[in-house]
Amino acid sequence: MITRKQIQRLLVDVVLIVILSVSTILIGMVVSKSKRNQREQNNYLSLFIQVLPASGYQKVETDLVQNYSEINSIYMALDKDDTTLGYVLDIDYFNAEGDELHSLIAVSADGSKLIGYKHIGDEMHRIALTEEEIGVLASQTVDKPIPMAVKAVEEESDSEVESVTSVYGLKDGLYYAQSLKKDKRDFIDYVEIEVNDGVITRVNWDAFNVDRTTKDRSESSLTGAYTVSGENWATQSYNICHALIDYQDPDKLAMKSDGTTDIIPGVTCDVRCFVELAKECISNSRHGFTEEMYIQEMINIMNDYSAGFEDVCVKTDKGYIVYSFNDMAPLSFEGGSYSTIYEAYIGRNIEEDSEEDVEEHKSENETPDNDNTAYELGEDGVVRDTQNPVLTQSVDGIALSEVNTQISGIANSPEASAEFVSGINIAYKFLREYFNWMA
């Protein structure tokens, strides 16, 4: 018969065995994890030692990388005290033809300087650069501030840069366009441009509210009633309006698919509506469809739907018509549907277009291949040495005022040199956004 003392001893033995087993398992897991981490670190070290030596590397996990299709992964390089030495980005850049350049790009901890570069060299179709040329480009860029651009060699170094005029065919006058539908906050955007001597000299972007007890968007933003990320909306509107005066063409504002732009300091809001309305103003200018004609045509359209509208219509203190077409389609007539007030004006005032009228109207809307503008454009990633009085260029969607380093590149391969730089600028743009997100 087993005594109580024997039972107690047996229980103690069982507990000791369990503790020993669990301890063995935990120690094994720790050792296994340590070995796995060591193997991982050894693998990282073999990959990154040539581009950014460090005591350890940690993969950066962030949803921001989804905005950059060229970036495969990002790693933080750490010293023995876990202080960040910099970042290593695995970037696979593709040009318009589908040729690629796969690189490891190391950037300083503050994102200000390129501190290392390594070409992976596993491309199916590499961008037109030899290994020797890639080495030359690396020597021109490593330890230099970012972002970068390739300095183009002027074919005629003694020639003077022509004065910037504007986009093709602008007629002098005051031109206007407004959104036909209110936004989610009941604001109706409008843009007004003034053209003198064929050049845009004044631009205004604002929005009035269908509820006239609500102040215009610029004034509401100054009082804090209307908020956006970054600077207040009135300041951002001012900045982009003056950028259009500098650039003269909305297409040069480098608007991204999400409606933002990287090339105008202080502008973080969605600028899609501004770009669309500015283009409509430019089109109106080309046709001599002035602000006064625009507003009168709105009144005429709405009078057709509601007799006497002109006598009771709501106007702002500047004379703009406060009306949103969200709930009705006043721009649809027997002749068709129209997306702008000018198109409706043409449709309403030309009762029977002959084939010649149609062709003439089409030709009025076409921009010639040579628009005789005086812009010194250059390809993306390349900047000119000449001192153009108006900023008309961007590098990879980055304002030239933001570019910190210009390199010579490969003399006979300026486009491939610019594509090499584009990969570096992708790293710059990502880290700029990443640091802002972390702040």
Tab-separated table of C-alpha atoms in Angstrom:
chain	number	residue	atom	x	y	z
A	1	MET	CA	0.000	0.000	0.000
A	2	ILE	CA	1.339	3.437	-1.052
A	3	THR	CA	1.756	5.790	1.844
A	4	ARG	CA	0.957	9.498	1.827
A	5	LYS	CA	4.664	10.303	1.932
A	6	GLN	CA	5.286	8.256	-1.181
A	7	ILE	CA	2.423	9.989	-2.967
A	8	GLN	CA	3.882	13.395	-2.068
A	9	ARG	CA	7.305	12.342	-3.330
A	10	LEU	CA	5.761	11.066	-6.561
A	11	LEU	CA	3.934	14.371	-7.102
A	12	VAL	CA	7.145	16.310	-6.492
A	13	ASP	CA	8.926	14.165	-9.057
A	14	VAL	CA	6.158	14.711	-11.615
A	15	VAL	CA	6.263	18.498	-11.058
A	16	LEU	CA	10.056	18.493	-11.418
A	17	ILE	CA	9.816	16.498	-14.624
A	18	VAL	CA	7.196	18.891	-16.048
A	19	ILE	CA	9.294	21.935	-15.082
A	20	LEU	CA	12.381	20.370	-16.593
A	21	SER	CA	10.518	19.487	-19.796
A	22	VAL	CA	9.007	22.955	-20.193
A	23	SER	CA	12.364	24.554	-19.448
A	24	THR	CA	14.038	22.362	-22.042
A	25	ILE	CA	11.398	23.275	-24.630
A	26	LEU	CA	11.635	27.012	-23.869
A	27	ILE	CA	15.427	26.949	-23.940
A	28	GLY	CA	15.245	25.074	-27.214
A	29	MET	CA	12.846	27.650	-28.656
A	30	VAL	CA	15.046	30.535	-27.510
A	31	VAL	CA	18.151	28.885	-28.922
A	32	SER	CA	16.323	28.044	-32.144
A	33	LYS	CA	14.978	31.597	-32.461
A	34	SER	CA	18.406	32.990	-31.685
A	35	LYS	CA	19.974	30.802	-34.351
A	36	ARG	CA	17.231	31.742	-36.808
A	37	ASN	CA	17.759	35.430	-36.068
A	38	GLN	CA	21.485	34.959	-36.429
A	39	ARG	CA	21.043	33.234	-39.780
A	40	GLU	CA	18.705	36.059	-40.850
A	41	GLN	CA	21.193	38.708	-39.740
A	42	ASN	CA	24.032	36.876	-41.478
A	43	ASN	CA	21.936	36.815	-44.643
A	44	TYR	CA	21.185	40.549	-44.317
A	45	LEU	CA	24.865	41.263	-43.680
A	46	SER	CA	25.934	39.387	-46.814
A	47	LEU	CA	23.401	41.403	-48.852
A	48	PHE	CA	23.903	44.837	-47.340
A	49	ILE	CA	27.539	45.007	-46.182
A	50	GLN	CA	28.661	46.571	-49.461
A	51	VAL	CA	25.954	49.227	-49.440
A	52	LEU	CA	25.612	49.994	-45.690
A	53	PRO	CA	27.629	47.995	-43.074
A	54	ALA	CA	25.881	47.730	-39.701
A	55	SER	CA	25.669	45.595	-36.567
A	56	GLY	CA	22.122	44.581	-37.392
A	57	TYR	CA	19.220	45.134	-39.755
A	58	GLN	CA	15.496	45.367	-39.107
A	59	LYS	CA	12.824	45.152	-41.809
A	60	VAL	CA	10.537	48.191	-41.890
A	61	GLU	CA	6.873	47.209	-41.957
A	62	THR	CA	4.639	50.007	-43.227
A	63	ASP	CA	1.544	50.285	-45.419
A	64	LEU	CA	3.140	53.294	-47.147
A	65	VAL	CA	5.202	50.947	-49.298
A	66	GLN	CA	2.002	50.023	-51.147
A	67	ASN	CA	2.130	53.481	-52.751
A	68	TYR	CA	5.492	52.681	-54.352
A	69	SER	CA	5.355	49.754	-56.774
A	70	GLU	CA	9.115	50.027	-57.382
A	71	ILE	CA	10.032	49.302	-53.747
A	72	ASN	CA	10.345	45.614	-52.846
A	73	SER	CA	11.378	46.098	-49.210
A	74	ILE	CA	12.977	48.547	-46.761
A	75	TYR	CA	15.431	47.806	-43.958
A	76	MET	CA	16.695	49.891	-41.057
A	77	ALA	CA	20.451	49.565	-40.424
A	78	LEU	CA	21.380	49.657	-36.701
A	79	ASP	CA	24.633	49.932	-34.751
A	80	LYS	CA	25.415	47.886	-31.637
A	81	ASP	CA	23.456	50.359	-29.482
A	82	ASP	CA	20.383	50.078	-31.762
A	83	THR	CA	20.951	53.584	-33.102
A	84	THR	CA	19.704	53.996	-36.657
A	85	LEU	CA	22.569	54.372	-39.147
A	86	GLY	CA	20.363	54.645	-42.216
A	87	TYR	CA	17.914	52.827	-44.467
A	88	VAL	CA	18.454	50.277	-47.228
A	89	LEU	CA	15.776	50.175	-49.932
A	90	ASP	CA	15.437	47.354	-52.463
A	91	ILE	CA	14.221	49.211	-55.560
A	92	ASP	CA	13.365	47.705	-58.951
A	93	TYR	CA	12.886	50.658	-61.306
A	94	PHE	CA	11.196	50.229	-64.725
A	95	ASN	CA	11.271	52.796	-67.528
A	96	ALA	CA	8.482	53.403	-70.057
A	97	GLU	CA	9.823	50.675	-72.360
A	98	GLY	CA	9.798	48.060	-69.582
A	99	ASP	CA	13.578	47.977	-69.099
A	100	GLU	CA	14.600	47.761	-65.448
A	101	LEU	CA	17.367	48.558	-62.997
A	102	HIS	CA	17.400	46.549	-59.758
A	103	SER	CA	19.382	48.231	-56.989
A	104	LEU	CA	20.021	48.435	-53.272
A	105	ILE	CA	19.982	52.109	-52.265
A	106	ALA	CA	21.196	53.273	-48.852
A	107	VAL	CA	20.079	56.614	-47.452
A	108	SER	CA	21.222	58.371	-44.287
A	109	ALA	CA	19.124	58.160	-41.129
A	110	ASP	CA	17.632	61.620	-41.706
A	111	GLY	CA	16.855	60.867	-45.365
A	112	SER	CA	19.058	63.709	-46.622
A	113	LYS	CA	21.942	61.902	-48.357
A	114	LEU	CA	22.696	58.847	-50.485
A	115	ILE	CA	25.313	56.872	-48.527
A	116	GLY	CA	25.525	53.656	-50.517
A	117	TYR	CA	24.584	52.010	-53.807
A	118	LYS	CA	24.731	48.442	-55.120
A	119	HIS	CA	23.510	47.113	-58.453
A	120	ILE	CA	21.805	43.709	-58.040
A	121	GLY	CA	22.095	42.840	-61.734
A	122	ASP	CA	19.320	40.240	-62.112
A	123	GLU	CA	17.290	42.169	-64.719
A	124	MET	CA	15.740	40.422	-67.714
A	125	HIS	CA	16.163	43.587	-69.811
A	126	ARG	CA	18.409	46.146	-68.177
A	127	ILE	CA	18.198	49.890	-68.769
A	128	ALA	CA	20.835	50.897	-71.330
A	129	LEU	CA	23.761	51.113	-68.900
A	130	THR	CA	26.877	48.931	-68.655
A	131	GLU	CA	28.315	47.885	-65.288
A	132	GLU	CA	31.119	50.388	-65.819
A	133	GLU	CA	28.619	53.183	-66.480
A	134	ILE	CA	26.601	52.223	-63.403
A	135	GLY	CA	29.850	52.442	-61.422
A	136	VAL	CA	30.507	55.928	-62.799
A	137	LEU	CA	26.998	57.059	-61.877
A	138	ALA	CA	27.355	55.568	-58.395
A	139	SER	CA	30.596	57.503	-57.892
A	140	GLN	CA	28.794	60.719	-58.895
A	141	THR	CA	25.887	60.172	-56.495
A	142	VAL	CA	27.122	58.387	-53.343
A	143	ASP	CA	27.760	60.751	-50.404
A	144	LYS	CA	25.734	63.464	-52.158
A	145	PRO	CA	22.506	65.147	-50.903
A	146	ILE	CA	19.206	63.955	-52.382
A	147	PRO	CA	17.021	64.410	-54.393
A	148	MET	CA	19.114	64.558	-57.563
A	149	ALA	CA	18.921	65.406	-61.234
A	150	VAL	CA	21.112	65.002	-64.309
A	151	LYS	CA	22.531	68.251	-65.634
A	152	ALA	CA	21.915	68.440	-69.377
A	153	VAL	CA	24.517	69.714	-71.808
A	154	GLU	CA	23.122	72.567	-73.864
A	155	GLU	CA	23.571	72.224	-77.614
A	156	GLU	CA	23.894	75.994	-77.969
A	157	SER	CA	25.540	77.234	-74.810
A	158	ASP	CA	25.720	80.837	-76.023
A	159	SER	CA	22.057	81.141	-76.918
A	160	GLU	CA	19.759	82.996	-74.591
A	161	VAL	CA	16.673	81.390	-73.128
A	162	GLU	CA	13.483	82.709	-74.680
A	163	SER	CA	10.935	84.424	-72.495
A	164	VAL	CA	8.098	82.272	-71.258
A	165	THR	CA	4.846	83.238	-72.982
A	166	SER	CA	2.097	80.786	-72.111
A	167	VAL	CA	0.133	77.870	-73.459
A	168	TYR	CA	-1.143	78.088	-77.020
A	169	GLY	CA	-3.791	80.533	-78.190
A	170	LEU	CA	-4.811	82.459	-75.068
A	171	LYS	CA	-6.897	85.581	-75.687
A	172	ASP	CA	-6.670	88.518	-73.292
A	173	GLY	CA	-9.498	88.920	-70.816
A	174	LEU	CA	-11.107	87.535	-67.675
A	175	TYR	CA	-12.171	83.866	-67.760
A	176	TYR	CA	-14.096	81.703	-65.332
A	177	ALA	CA	-15.296	78.154	-64.665
A	178	GLN	CA	-17.159	76.596	-61.758
A	179	SER	CA	-18.041	73.056	-60.723
A	180	LEU	CA	-21.471	72.022	-61.908
A	181	LYS	CA	-22.038	69.972	-58.769
A	182	LYS	CA	-21.503	70.736	-55.096
A	183	ASP	CA	-19.065	68.625	-53.082
A	184	LYS	CA	-19.799	66.610	-49.929
A	185	ARG	CA	-19.631	69.757	-47.800
A	186	ASP	CA	-21.960	71.689	-50.159
A	187	PHE	CA	-19.149	73.822	-51.634
A	188	ILE	CA	-19.004	74.713	-55.337
A	189	ASP	CA	-15.438	75.299	-56.550
A	190	TYR	CA	-14.583	77.996	-59.045
A	191	VAL	CA	-11.426	79.207	-60.786
A	192	GLU	CA	-10.875	82.601	-62.379
A	193	ILE	CA	-7.895	83.519	-64.560
A	194	GLU	CA	-6.850	86.792	-66.117
A	195	VAL	CA	-4.856	86.847	-69.352
A	196	ASN	CA	-2.762	89.819	-70.499
A	197	ASP	CA	-0.616	89.802	-73.650
A	198	GLY	CA	-1.374	86.088	-74.016
A	199	VAL	CA	0.025	85.242	-70.560
A	200	ILE	CA	-1.846	84.165	-67.428
A	201	THR	CA	-1.193	86.977	-64.950
A	202	ARG	CA	-3.731	86.307	-62.194
A	203	VAL	CA	-5.388	83.141	-60.853
A	204	ASN	CA	-8.002	82.744	-58.125
A	205	TRP	CA	-9.321	79.445	-56.717
A	206	ASP	CA	-12.066	79.453	-54.115
A	207	ALA	CA	-15.480	77.900	-53.417
A	208	PHE	CA	-18.833	79.280	-52.283
A	209	ASN	CA	-21.431	77.275	-50.394
A	210	VAL	CA	-25.007	76.618	-51.513
A	211	ASP	CA	-25.949	77.582	-47.951
A	212	ARG	CA	-25.200	81.307	-48.135
A	213	THR	CA	-24.946	81.524	-44.345
A	214	THR	CA	-21.692	79.584	-44.739
A	215	LYS	CA	-18.636	81.649	-45.621
A	216	ASP	CA	-16.563	80.934	-48.725
A	217	ARG	CA	-14.004	78.135	-48.306
A	218	SER	CA	-10.935	80.408	-48.061
A	219	GLU	CA	-12.510	82.529	-45.344
A	220	SER	CA	-13.851	79.434	-43.547
A	221	SER	CA	-10.356	77.928	-43.538
A	222	LEU	CA	-8.877	81.047	-41.947
A	223	THR	CA	-11.427	80.914	-39.114
A	224	GLY	CA	-10.890	77.164	-38.606
A	225	ALA	CA	-14.377	76.169	-39.772
A	226	TYR	CA	-12.893	74.350	-42.798
A	227	THR	CA	-9.792	72.243	-42.191
A	228	VAL	CA	-7.404	70.182	-44.332
A	229	SER	CA	-4.081	68.488	-43.588
A	230	GLY	CA	-1.018	70.733	-43.629
A	231	GLU	CA	-1.336	74.477	-44.162
A	232	ASN	CA	-4.800	76.035	-44.064
A	233	TRP	CA	-6.724	75.730	-47.334
A	234	ALA	CA	-6.504	79.447	-48.163
A	235	THR	CA	-2.694	79.292	-48.044
A	236	GLN	CA	-2.616	76.155	-50.180
A	237	SER	CA	-4.947	77.782	-52.713
A	238	TYR	CA	-2.673	80.832	-52.856
A	239	ASN	CA	0.397	78.619	-53.401
A	240	ILE	CA	-1.069	76.589	-56.260
A	241	CYS	CA	-2.550	79.666	-57.961
A	242	HIS	CA	0.875	81.304	-58.004
A	243	ALA	CA	2.423	78.040	-59.200
A	244	LEU	CA	0.065	78.111	-62.193
A	245	ILE	CA	1.179	81.675	-62.944
A	246	ASP	CA	4.784	80.387	-62.908
A	247	TYR	CA	4.116	77.198	-64.870
A	248	GLN	CA	1.373	78.667	-67.126
A	249	ASP	CA	0.054	75.157	-67.874
A	250	PRO	CA	-1.973	72.958	-65.443
A	251	ASP	CA	-0.358	69.840	-66.926
A	252	LYS	CA	2.987	70.983	-65.508
A	253	LEU	CA	1.697	70.863	-61.942
A	254	ALA	CA	2.591	67.132	-61.847
A	255	MET	CA	-0.721	66.020	-60.334
A	256	LYS	CA	-0.648	62.393	-59.151
A	257	SER	CA	-3.458	59.852	-59.467
A	258	ASP	CA	-4.670	60.643	-55.936
A	259	GLY	CA	-5.086	64.316	-56.835
A	260	THR	CA	-2.054	65.601	-54.914
A	261	THR	CA	1.189	67.096	-56.182
A	262	ASP	CA	4.756	66.832	-54.887
A	263	ILE	CA	6.256	69.806	-56.703
A	264	ILE	CA	4.537	72.728	-54.978
A	265	PRO	CA	5.790	73.383	-51.434
A	266	GLY	CA	2.997	73.745	-48.902
A	267	VAL	CA	0.295	72.130	-51.063
A	268	THR	CA	-0.988	68.830	-49.658
A	269	CYS	CA	-4.705	69.031	-50.516
A	270	ASP	CA	-6.474	67.394	-53.458
A	271	VAL	CA	-6.005	69.702	-56.478
A	272	ARG	CA	-7.977	67.728	-59.083
A	273	CYS	CA	-10.871	70.198	-59.126
A	274	PHE	CA	-8.492	73.145	-59.500
A	275	VAL	CA	-6.648	71.502	-62.419
A	276	GLU	CA	-9.891	70.621	-64.223
A	277	LEU	CA	-11.377	74.109	-63.802
A	278	ALA	CA	-8.098	75.805	-64.762
A	279	LYS	CA	-8.041	73.754	-67.975
A	280	GLU	CA	-11.648	74.796	-68.635
A	281	CYS	CA	-10.692	78.457	-68.110
A	282	ILE	CA	-7.833	78.058	-70.584
A	283	SER	CA	-10.205	76.483	-73.101
A	284	ASN	CA	-12.658	79.357	-72.576
A	285	SER	CA	-9.833	81.830	-73.175
A	286	ARG	CA	-8.871	80.175	-76.431
A	287	HIS	CA	-12.470	80.582	-77.601
A	288	GLY	CA	-12.912	84.093	-76.220
A	289	PHE	CA	-15.687	82.844	-73.938
A	290	THR	CA	-15.309	85.461	-71.200
A	291	GLU	CA	-16.395	85.337	-67.575
A	292	GLU	CA	-19.321	87.668	-68.347
A	293	MET	CA	-20.479	85.395	-71.200
A	294	TYR	CA	-20.088	82.317	-68.970
A	295	ILE	CA	-22.284	83.711	-66.184
A	296	GLN	CA	-24.888	85.010	-68.621
A	297	GLU	CA	-25.061	81.589	-70.303
A	298	MET	CA	-25.694	79.947	-66.905
A	299	ILE	CA	-28.587	82.353	-66.371
A	300	ASN	CA	-29.949	81.648	-69.868
A	301	ILE	CA	-29.782	77.886	-69.291
A	302	MET	CA	-31.615	78.086	-65.990
A	303	ASN	CA	-34.212	80.519	-67.329
A	304	ASP	CA	-35.178	77.818	-69.816
A	305	TYR	CA	-36.020	75.556	-66.886
A	306	SER	CA	-37.493	78.164	-64.599
A	307	ALA	CA	-38.953	81.323	-66.075
A	308	GLY	CA	-37.731	84.465	-64.384
A	309	PHE	CA	-34.751	82.760	-62.789
A	310	GLU	CA	-32.539	85.760	-63.578
A	311	ASP	CA	-34.667	87.934	-61.325
A	312	VAL	CA	-34.486	85.607	-58.317
A	313	CYS	CA	-31.206	83.728	-58.770
A	314	VAL	CA	-28.726	83.719	-55.908
A	315	LYS	CA	-25.430	85.468	-56.609
A	316	THR	CA	-22.306	86.000	-54.557
A	317	ASP	CA	-20.983	89.495	-53.915
A	318	LYS	CA	-18.690	88.910	-56.932
A	319	GLY	CA	-21.666	88.119	-59.148
A	320	TYR	CA	-21.102	84.364	-59.427
A	321	ILE	CA	-24.187	82.160	-59.758
A	322	VAL	CA	-24.852	79.947	-56.728
A	323	TYR	CA	-26.348	76.867	-58.271
A	324	SER	CA	-25.567	73.145	-58.173
A	325	PHE	CA	-26.728	70.745	-60.848
A	326	ASN	CA	-26.504	67.680	-58.570
A	327	ASP	CA	-30.225	66.902	-58.718
A	328	MET	CA	-31.015	67.804	-62.298
A	329	ALA	CA	-29.432	67.834	-65.722
A	330	PRO	CA	-29.899	71.306	-67.211
A	331	LEU	CA	-27.041	70.747	-69.661
A	332	SER	CA	-28.985	68.063	-71.520
A	333	PHE	CA	-30.901	69.268	-74.585
A	334	GLU	CA	-32.293	67.750	-77.745
A	335	GLY	CA	-28.928	68.340	-79.360
A	336	GLY	CA	-27.106	66.271	-76.757
A	337	SER	CA	-25.519	66.459	-73.332
A	338	TYR	CA	-22.737	68.895	-72.484
A	339	SER	CA	-20.052	68.739	-69.814
A	340	THR	CA	-19.199	72.461	-69.717
A	341	ILE	CA	-21.044	75.743	-69.958
A	342	TYR	CA	-19.159	76.603	-73.157
A	343	GLU	CA	-20.230	73.342	-74.820
A	344	ALA	CA	-23.822	74.112	-73.835
A	345	TYR	CA	-23.421	77.647	-75.231
A	346	ILE	CA	-22.265	76.251	-78.575
A	347	GLY	CA	-25.016	73.623	-78.601
A	348	ARG	CA	-27.719	76.170	-77.788
A	349	ASN	CA	-26.563	78.836	-80.222
A	350	ILE	CA	-25.809	76.734	-83.294
A	351	GLU	CA	-29.191	75.320	-84.225
A	352	GLU	CA	-28.101	73.422	-87.299
A	353	ASP	CA	-24.411	72.676	-87.585
A	354	SER	CA	-23.271	72.034	-91.093
A	355	GLU	CA	-20.402	69.608	-91.598
A	356	GLU	CA	-18.137	72.613	-92.179
A	357	ASP	CA	-19.279	74.173	-88.869
A	358	VAL	CA	-18.559	70.925	-87.013
A	359	GLU	CA	-15.086	70.603	-88.541
A	360	GLU	CA	-14.341	74.261	-87.780
A	361	HIS	CA	-15.479	73.810	-84.174
A	362	LYS	CA	-13.309	70.698	-83.831
A	363	SER	CA	-10.268	72.500	-85.221
A	364	GLU	CA	-10.783	75.329	-82.717
A	365	ASN	CA	-10.454	72.827	-79.886
A	366	GLU	CA	-7.322	71.146	-81.229
A	367	THR	CA	-3.925	72.306	-80.037
A	368	PRO	CA	-1.278	72.363	-82.804
A	369	ASP	CA	1.690	70.018	-82.488
A	370	ASN	CA	3.883	73.107	-82.268
A	371	ASP	CA	2.231	75.534	-79.892
A	372	ASN	CA	5.066	78.085	-80.147
A	373	THR	CA	5.492	78.270	-76.377
A	374	ALA	CA	8.857	79.395	-75.099
A	375	TYR	CA	9.215	76.835	-72.299
A	376	GLU	CA	12.565	75.144	-71.834
A	377	LEU	CA	11.115	71.772	-70.889
A	378	GLY	CA	13.691	68.989	-70.912
A	379	GLU	CA	13.035	65.365	-70.048
A	380	ASP	CA	12.071	64.186	-66.585
A	381	GLY	CA	15.157	63.704	-64.425
A	382	VAL	CA	17.187	66.288	-66.398
A	383	VAL	CA	17.609	69.985	-65.618
A	384	ARG	CA	19.038	72.667	-67.848
A	385	ASP	CA	21.995	74.845	-66.969
A	386	THR	CA	20.293	77.983	-68.273
A	387	GLN	CA	18.592	80.365	-65.875
A	388	ASN	CA	14.960	80.295	-66.929
A	389	PRO	CA	13.109	83.134	-65.165
A	390	VAL	CA	10.048	80.916	-64.662
A	391	LEU	CA	10.212	77.465	-63.084
A	392	THR	CA	8.745	75.116	-65.679
A	393	GLN	CA	10.372	71.786	-64.842
A	394	SER	CA	10.103	69.011	-62.328
A	395	VAL	CA	12.261	65.975	-61.721
A	396	ASP	CA	10.358	62.762	-60.992
A	397	GLY	CA	7.479	64.879	-59.663
A	398	ILE	CA	9.845	66.862	-57.412
A	399	ALA	CA	10.173	70.638	-57.749
A	400	LEU	CA	13.557	71.787	-59.064
A	401	SER	CA	13.826	74.067	-56.044
A	402	GLU	CA	13.952	70.878	-53.961
A	403	VAL	CA	16.780	69.256	-55.969
A	404	ASN	CA	20.035	69.300	-53.960
A	405	THR	CA	22.488	67.628	-56.343
A	406	GLN	CA	23.036	67.841	-60.091
A	407	ILE	CA	25.343	65.248	-61.652
A	408	SER	CA	26.995	65.119	-65.077
A	409	GLY	CA	25.732	61.612	-65.832
A	410	ILE	CA	26.986	59.579	-68.780
A	411	ALA	CA	27.711	61.921	-71.686
A	412	ASN	CA	26.187	59.721	-74.395
A	413	SER	CA	23.333	58.355	-72.256
A	414	PRO	CA	21.454	61.248	-70.620
A	415	GLU	CA	18.118	59.390	-70.570
A	416	ALA	CA	19.585	56.253	-68.956
A	417	SER	CA	21.456	58.479	-66.483
A	418	ALA	CA	18.155	60.177	-65.583
A	419	GLU	CA	16.560	56.744	-65.083
A	420	PHE	CA	19.390	55.798	-62.706
A	421	VAL	CA	18.688	58.984	-60.735
A	422	SER	CA	14.944	58.256	-60.737
A	423	GLY	CA	15.525	55.140	-58.628
A	424	ILE	CA	17.363	57.248	-56.049
A	425	ASN	CA	14.595	59.858	-56.069
A	426	ILE	CA	12.018	57.134	-55.368
A	427	ALA	CA	13.904	56.386	-52.142
A	428	TYR	CA	13.864	60.098	-51.286
A	429	LYS	CA	10.122	60.471	-51.877
A	430	PHE	CA	9.293	57.371	-49.838
A	431	LEU	CA	11.411	58.419	-46.840
A	432	ARG	CA	10.024	61.962	-46.955
A	433	GLU	CA	6.506	60.535	-46.705
A	434	TYR	CA	7.575	57.927	-44.128
A	435	PHE	CA	9.157	60.511	-41.820
A	436	ASN	CA	6.085	62.752	-42.051
A	437	TRP	CA	3.875	59.771	-41.235
A	438	MET	CA	6.040	58.822	-38.237
A	439	ALA	CA	6.096	62.391	-36.879
